XYZ file of C-alpha atoms in Angstrom:
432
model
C -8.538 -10.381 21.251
C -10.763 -8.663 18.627
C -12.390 -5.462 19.584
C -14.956 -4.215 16.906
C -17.347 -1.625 16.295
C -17.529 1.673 15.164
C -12.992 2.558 14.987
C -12.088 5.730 15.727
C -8.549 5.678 14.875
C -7.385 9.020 15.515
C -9.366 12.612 15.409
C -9.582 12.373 11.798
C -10.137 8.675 10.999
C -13.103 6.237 11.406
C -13.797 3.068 10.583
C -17.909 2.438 10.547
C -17.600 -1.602 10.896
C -13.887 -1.948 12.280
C -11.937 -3.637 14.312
C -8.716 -3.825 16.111
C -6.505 -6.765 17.077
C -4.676 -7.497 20.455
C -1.471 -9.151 20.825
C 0.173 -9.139 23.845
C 0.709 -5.451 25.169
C 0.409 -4.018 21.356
C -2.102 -3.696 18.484
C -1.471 -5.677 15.736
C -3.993 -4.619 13.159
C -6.864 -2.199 12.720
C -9.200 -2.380 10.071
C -12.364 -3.953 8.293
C -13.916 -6.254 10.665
C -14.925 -8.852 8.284
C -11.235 -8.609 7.076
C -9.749 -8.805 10.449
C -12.042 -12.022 11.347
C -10.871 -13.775 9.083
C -7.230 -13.402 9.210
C -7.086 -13.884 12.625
C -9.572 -16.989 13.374
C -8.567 -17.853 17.055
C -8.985 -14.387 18.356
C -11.989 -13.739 20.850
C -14.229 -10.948 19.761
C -15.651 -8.064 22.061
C -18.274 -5.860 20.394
C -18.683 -2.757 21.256
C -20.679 0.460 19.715
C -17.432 2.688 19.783
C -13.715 1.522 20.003
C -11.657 4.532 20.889
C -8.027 5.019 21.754
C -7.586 5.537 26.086
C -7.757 9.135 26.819
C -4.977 11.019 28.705
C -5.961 12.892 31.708
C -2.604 15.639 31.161
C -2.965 16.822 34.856
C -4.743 15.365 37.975
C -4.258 15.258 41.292
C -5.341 11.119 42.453
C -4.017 11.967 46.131
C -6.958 14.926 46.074
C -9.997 12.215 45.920
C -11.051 11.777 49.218
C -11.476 15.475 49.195
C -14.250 15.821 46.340
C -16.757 18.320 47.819
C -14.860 19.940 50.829
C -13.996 23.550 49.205
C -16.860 23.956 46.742
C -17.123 27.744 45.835
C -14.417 29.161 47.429
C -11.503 30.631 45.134
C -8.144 28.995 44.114
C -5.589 30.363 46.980
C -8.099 29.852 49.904
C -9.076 26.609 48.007
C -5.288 25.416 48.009
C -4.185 26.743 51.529
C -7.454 26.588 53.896
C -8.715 23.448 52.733
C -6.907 20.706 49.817
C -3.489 21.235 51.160
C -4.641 20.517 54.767
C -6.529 17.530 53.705
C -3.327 16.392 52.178
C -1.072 17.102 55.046
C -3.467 15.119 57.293
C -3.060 11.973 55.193
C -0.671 9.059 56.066
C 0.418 6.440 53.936
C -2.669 4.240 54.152
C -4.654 7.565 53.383
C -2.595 8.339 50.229
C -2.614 4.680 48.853
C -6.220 4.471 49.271
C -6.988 8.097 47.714
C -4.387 6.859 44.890
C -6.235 3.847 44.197
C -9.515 5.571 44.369
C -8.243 7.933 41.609
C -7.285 5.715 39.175
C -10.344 3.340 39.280
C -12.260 6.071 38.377
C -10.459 7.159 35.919
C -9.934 3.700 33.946
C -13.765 3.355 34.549
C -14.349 6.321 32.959
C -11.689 5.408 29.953
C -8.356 7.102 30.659
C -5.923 5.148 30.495
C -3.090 7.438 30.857
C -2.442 10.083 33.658
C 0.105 12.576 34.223
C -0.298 12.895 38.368
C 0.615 15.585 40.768
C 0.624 13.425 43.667
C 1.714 15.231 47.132
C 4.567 16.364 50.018
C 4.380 12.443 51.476
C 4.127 9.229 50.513
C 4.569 9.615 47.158
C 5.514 5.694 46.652
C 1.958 4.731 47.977
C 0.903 6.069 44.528
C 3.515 4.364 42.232
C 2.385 1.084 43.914
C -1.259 2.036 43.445
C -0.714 3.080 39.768
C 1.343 -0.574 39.541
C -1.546 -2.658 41.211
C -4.341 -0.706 38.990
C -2.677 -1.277 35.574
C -3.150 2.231 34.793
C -0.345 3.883 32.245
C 1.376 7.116 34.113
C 3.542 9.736 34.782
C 4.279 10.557 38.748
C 5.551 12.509 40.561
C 6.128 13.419 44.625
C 5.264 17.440 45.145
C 8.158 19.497 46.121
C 7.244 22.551 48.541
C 9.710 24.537 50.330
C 8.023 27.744 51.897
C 4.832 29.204 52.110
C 3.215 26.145 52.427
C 1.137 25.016 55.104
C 1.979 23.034 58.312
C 3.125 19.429 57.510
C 4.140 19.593 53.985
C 6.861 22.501 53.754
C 10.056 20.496 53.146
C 13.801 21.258 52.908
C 14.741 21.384 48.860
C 17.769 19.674 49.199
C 15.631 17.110 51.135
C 12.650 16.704 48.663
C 14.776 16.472 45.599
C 16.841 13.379 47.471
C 13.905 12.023 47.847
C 12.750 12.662 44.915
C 15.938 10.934 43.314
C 15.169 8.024 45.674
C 11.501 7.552 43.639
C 13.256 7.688 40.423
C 15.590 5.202 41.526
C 13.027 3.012 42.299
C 9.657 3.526 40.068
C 10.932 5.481 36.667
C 10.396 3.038 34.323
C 8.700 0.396 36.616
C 5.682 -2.330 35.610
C 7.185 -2.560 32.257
C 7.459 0.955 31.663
C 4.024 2.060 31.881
C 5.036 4.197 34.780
C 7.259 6.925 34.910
C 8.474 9.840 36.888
C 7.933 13.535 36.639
C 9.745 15.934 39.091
C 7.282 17.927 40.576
C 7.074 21.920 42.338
C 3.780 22.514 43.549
C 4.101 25.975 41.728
C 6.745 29.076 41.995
C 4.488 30.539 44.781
C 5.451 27.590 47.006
C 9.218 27.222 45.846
C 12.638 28.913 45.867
C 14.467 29.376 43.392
C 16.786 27.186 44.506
C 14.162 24.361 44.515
C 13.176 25.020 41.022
C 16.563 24.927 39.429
C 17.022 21.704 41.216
C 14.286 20.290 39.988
C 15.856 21.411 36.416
C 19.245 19.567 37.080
C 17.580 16.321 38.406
C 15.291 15.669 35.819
C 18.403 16.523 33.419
C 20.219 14.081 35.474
C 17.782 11.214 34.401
C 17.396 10.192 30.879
C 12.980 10.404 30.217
C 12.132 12.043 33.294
C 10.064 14.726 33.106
C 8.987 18.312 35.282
C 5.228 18.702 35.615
C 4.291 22.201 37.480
C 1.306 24.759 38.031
C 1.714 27.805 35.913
C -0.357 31.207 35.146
C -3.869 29.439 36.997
C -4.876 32.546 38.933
C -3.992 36.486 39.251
C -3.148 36.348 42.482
C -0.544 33.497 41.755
C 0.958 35.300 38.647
C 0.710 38.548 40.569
C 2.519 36.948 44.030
C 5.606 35.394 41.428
C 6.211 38.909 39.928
C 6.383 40.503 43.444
C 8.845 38.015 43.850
C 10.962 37.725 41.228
C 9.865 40.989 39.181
C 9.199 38.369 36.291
C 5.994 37.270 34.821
C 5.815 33.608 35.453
C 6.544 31.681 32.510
C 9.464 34.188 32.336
C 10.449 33.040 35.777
C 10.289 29.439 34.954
C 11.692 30.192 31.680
C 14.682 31.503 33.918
C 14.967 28.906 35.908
C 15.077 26.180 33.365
C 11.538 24.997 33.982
C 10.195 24.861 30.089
C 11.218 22.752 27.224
C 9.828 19.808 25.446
C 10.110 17.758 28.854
C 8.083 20.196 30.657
C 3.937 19.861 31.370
C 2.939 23.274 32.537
C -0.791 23.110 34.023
C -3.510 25.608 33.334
C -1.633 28.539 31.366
C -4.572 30.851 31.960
C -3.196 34.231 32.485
C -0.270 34.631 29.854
C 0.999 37.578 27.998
C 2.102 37.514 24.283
C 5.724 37.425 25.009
C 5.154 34.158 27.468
C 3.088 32.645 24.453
C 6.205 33.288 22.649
C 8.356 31.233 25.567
C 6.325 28.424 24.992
C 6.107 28.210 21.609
C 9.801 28.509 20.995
C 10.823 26.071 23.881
C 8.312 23.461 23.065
C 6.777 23.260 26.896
C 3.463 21.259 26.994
C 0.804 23.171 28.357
C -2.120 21.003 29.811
C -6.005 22.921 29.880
C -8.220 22.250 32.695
C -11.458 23.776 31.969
C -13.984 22.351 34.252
C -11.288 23.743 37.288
C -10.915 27.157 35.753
C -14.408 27.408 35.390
C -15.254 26.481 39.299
C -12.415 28.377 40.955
C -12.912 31.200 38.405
C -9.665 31.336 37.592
C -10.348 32.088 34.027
C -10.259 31.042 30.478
C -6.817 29.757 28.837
C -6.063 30.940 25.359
C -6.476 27.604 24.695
C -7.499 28.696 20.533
C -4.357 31.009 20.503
C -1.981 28.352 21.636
C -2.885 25.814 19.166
C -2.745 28.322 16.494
C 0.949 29.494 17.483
C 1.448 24.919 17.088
C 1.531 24.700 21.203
C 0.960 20.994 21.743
C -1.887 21.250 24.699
C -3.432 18.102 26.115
C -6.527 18.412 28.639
C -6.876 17.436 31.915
C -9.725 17.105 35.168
C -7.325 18.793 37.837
C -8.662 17.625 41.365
C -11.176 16.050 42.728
C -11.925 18.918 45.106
C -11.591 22.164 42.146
C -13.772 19.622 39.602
C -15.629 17.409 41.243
C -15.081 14.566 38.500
C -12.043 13.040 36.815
C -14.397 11.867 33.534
C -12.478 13.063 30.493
C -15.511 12.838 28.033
C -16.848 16.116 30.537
C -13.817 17.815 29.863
C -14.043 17.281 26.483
C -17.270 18.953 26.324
C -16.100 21.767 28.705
C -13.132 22.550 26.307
C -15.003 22.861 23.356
C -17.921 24.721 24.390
C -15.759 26.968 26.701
C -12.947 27.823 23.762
C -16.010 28.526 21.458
C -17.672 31.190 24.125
C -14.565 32.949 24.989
C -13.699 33.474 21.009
C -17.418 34.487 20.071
C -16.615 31.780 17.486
C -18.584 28.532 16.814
C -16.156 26.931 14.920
C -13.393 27.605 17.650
C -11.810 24.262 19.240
C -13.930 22.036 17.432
C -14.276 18.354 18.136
C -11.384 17.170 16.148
C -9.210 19.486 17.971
C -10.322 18.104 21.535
C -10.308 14.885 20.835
C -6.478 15.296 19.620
C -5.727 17.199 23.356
C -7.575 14.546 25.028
C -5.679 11.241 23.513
C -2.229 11.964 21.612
C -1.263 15.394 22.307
C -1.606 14.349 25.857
C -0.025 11.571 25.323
C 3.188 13.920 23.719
C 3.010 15.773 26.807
C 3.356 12.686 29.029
C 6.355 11.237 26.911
C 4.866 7.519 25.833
C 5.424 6.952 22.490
C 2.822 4.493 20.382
C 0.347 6.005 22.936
C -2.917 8.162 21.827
C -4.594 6.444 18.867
C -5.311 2.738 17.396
C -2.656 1.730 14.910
C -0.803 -1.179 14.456
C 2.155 -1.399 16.850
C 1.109 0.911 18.806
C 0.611 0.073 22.830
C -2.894 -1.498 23.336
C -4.699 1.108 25.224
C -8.259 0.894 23.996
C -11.570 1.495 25.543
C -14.821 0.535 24.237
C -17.772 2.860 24.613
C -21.921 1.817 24.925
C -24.051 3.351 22.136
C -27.487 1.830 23.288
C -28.222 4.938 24.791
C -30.995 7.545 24.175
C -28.254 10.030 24.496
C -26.667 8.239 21.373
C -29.317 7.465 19.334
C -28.970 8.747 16.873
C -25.296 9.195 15.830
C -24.512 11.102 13.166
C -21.307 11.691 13.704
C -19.030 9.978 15.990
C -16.336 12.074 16.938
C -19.024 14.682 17.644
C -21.165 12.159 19.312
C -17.868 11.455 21.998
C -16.723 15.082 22.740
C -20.387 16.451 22.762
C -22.527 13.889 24.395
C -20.699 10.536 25.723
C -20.416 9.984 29.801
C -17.513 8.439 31.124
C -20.125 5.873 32.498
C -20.790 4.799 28.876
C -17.192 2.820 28.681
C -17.408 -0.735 29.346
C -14.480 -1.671 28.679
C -10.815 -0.670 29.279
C -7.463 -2.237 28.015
C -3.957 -0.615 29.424
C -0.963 -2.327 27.473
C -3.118 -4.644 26.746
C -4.225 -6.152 29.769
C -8.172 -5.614 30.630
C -8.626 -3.402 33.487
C -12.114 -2.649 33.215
C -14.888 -5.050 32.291
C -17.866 -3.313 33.210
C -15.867 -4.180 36.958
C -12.528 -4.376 37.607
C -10.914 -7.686 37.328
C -7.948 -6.986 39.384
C -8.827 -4.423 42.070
C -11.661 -5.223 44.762
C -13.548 -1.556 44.117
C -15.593 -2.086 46.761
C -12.439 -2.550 49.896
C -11.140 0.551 48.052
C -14.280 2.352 48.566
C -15.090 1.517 51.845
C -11.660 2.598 53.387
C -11.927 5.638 51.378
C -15.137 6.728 53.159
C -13.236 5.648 56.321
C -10.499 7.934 55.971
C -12.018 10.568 54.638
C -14.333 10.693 57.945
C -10.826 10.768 59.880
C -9.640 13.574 58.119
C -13.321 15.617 58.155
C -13.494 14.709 62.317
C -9.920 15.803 63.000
């Protein structure tokens, strides 16, 4: 196949009248169009107005869908405890498969094609069969909670991480390795010690998994950890072996010089959630400061419930204009930056390599963006034109490894059965 149109190859190369080839799962040229159409003959073409690498959502929560709207305005602890992690707790497996599924249709209609998930307590493998069934590419991972937490998902550690080796067993590396497994604490506040360095020694214990983690959202969070510990918490998780170049830390608002230090030196991935921090008020991330000190951030939607949308373009958008207000500084995290977080820095932080822009044998995960819109008419620039101004409604088209999971429909998934048991179980869960 033959995808042309305005080629945005990566956040600093375009090509106006490109093209890129599909062979199998991987690219197998980019280029002039005119070029490309005639060396390869027998290859449909699909025009688009843009043709842009799949964006990486670097830290969502798919299990949280069926709770969109049930906590509005209320602040990140009461948020987590009074309402999401109830919701979750209340969910069996035909809940979480459906809220899975849910997640990740909006998300390739909306043109990311890569997710790193923080799925939940239970049921974990409802969401490594949804991700499988969907197409989408991801990282996974089943939620380990072993106090504080509310009734239904506290666990034993020693339990949780068995089962947690169980999943890895079974999914890392599954549906051709486009999904993989993350071990996953909720955040410090909700695990022992104990817990934590286990999670340490069992992702060590598997060669590509990773640890994915909350870290530094909220005061109260970072406040709670030192009472515990008498550490700030990217020193705690720095303690307890929870940083490194396999490690995704979400949200990295509240950090101190030295912790910026911690993560710089160790390599962790730190994942910015804007639209979240802005609604639950949890703050502003550094986000300027951590690219400056060569922090590889990617950007992600968070939940459902703390965003209300899991459209990357938005975030895009949020990032920017929220980096430039908090630095007094219009050129602060410009588009070229954004773009970068939103396609191959997250996909560093999930692990794929070939993943994150459109170059020849590199894995096939395009979209293809509508510009016959008044919104994009005209376009001057088109890197601005996607961070500033595209909708996750304006992709048409999505590819994952190749294979077309979004065609203005999806071709494998009936959306409509997915949607109607959603709205069925999320009345069970609002009634009960």
């Amino acid at each position: 196949m033959i995808l042309s149109g305005t080629v945005v190859v990566d956040p600093s190369t375009v090509v106006d009248e490109g093209a890129v080839v599909v062979d199998g799962s991987t690219i197998a040229a980019v280029g002039d169009r005119a070029d490309l159409l005639e060396r390869y003959p027998d290859h449909e073409e699909r025009a688009f107005g843009v043709v842009a690498p799949g964006l990486v959502g670097g830290h969502v929560h798919s299990v949280q869908s069926l709770g969109r709207g049930i906590a509005d305005d209320t602040e990140l602890l009461d948020w987590l405890f009074e309402s999401v992690l109830p919701m979750e707790a209340s969910l069996d497996a035909e809940g979480m498969r459906t809220a899975a599924e849910l997640g990740y249709l909006e998300c390739l209609a909306s043109g990311t094609t890569t997710v790193i998930d923080h799925l939940s307590v239970h049921h974990a493998d409802q969401a490594f069969e949804a991700a499988g069934e969907t197409g989408i590419r991801g990282v996974l991972g089943k939620v380990l909670m072993n106090r504080r937490s509310p009734a239904g998902l506290e666990e034993d550690a020693d339990a949780a991480l068995a089962e947690s080796e169980r999943l890895i067993e079974r999914y890392h590396g599954a549906y051709d390795d486009r999904v993989r497994y993350a071990v996953t604490p909720r955040f410090a506040v909700s695990c022992s010690e104990a817990c934590l360095r286990g999670a340490r020694e069992l992702a060590d214990a598997h060669e590509g998994v990773r640890i994915h983690t909350h870290a530094s959202e909220n005061r109260s969070e970072v406040a709670t950890v030192e009472e515990d510990t008498g550490m700030r918490n990217i020193h705690w998780l720095d303690e307890v072996g929870l940083t490194g170049e396999d490690v995704v830390l979400a949200h990295c608002v509240w950090t101190d010089e030295s912790e910026r230090d911690v993560l710089a030196e160790t390599g962790t991935h730190v994942t910015h959630c804007p639209s979240s921090n802005m609604k639950l008020a949890s703050g502003v991330a550094p986000v300027a400061d951590y690219l400056d000190r060569g922090i590889n951030v990617a950007l992600g939607n968070d939940g459902p419930p703390c965003n209300n949308t899991l459209d990357a373009f938005t975030e895009m958008r949020q990032a920017s204009l929220l980096g430039k207000v908090d630095d007094l500084d219009p050129t602060a995290v410009p588009a070229e930056a954004v773009f970068a977080m939103a396609t191959r820095n997250g996909a560093r932080a999930a692990g794929f390599d070939r993943v994150g822009e459109l170059r020849e044998g590199w894995k096939a995960d395009v979209v293809g963006v509508d510009t016959d819109l008044e919104r994009a008419t005209p376009i001057h620039d088109v890197l601005s034109h996607l961070v500033y101004a595209a909708h996750g409604d304006d992709v048409s088209f999505t590819m994952v490894d190749g294979e077309v999971r979004y065609d203005d429909g999806f071709p494998h998934v009936d959306a409509e059965a997915v949607r109607r048991r959603a709205r069925a179980a999320a009345r069970e869960f609002a009634d009960a």
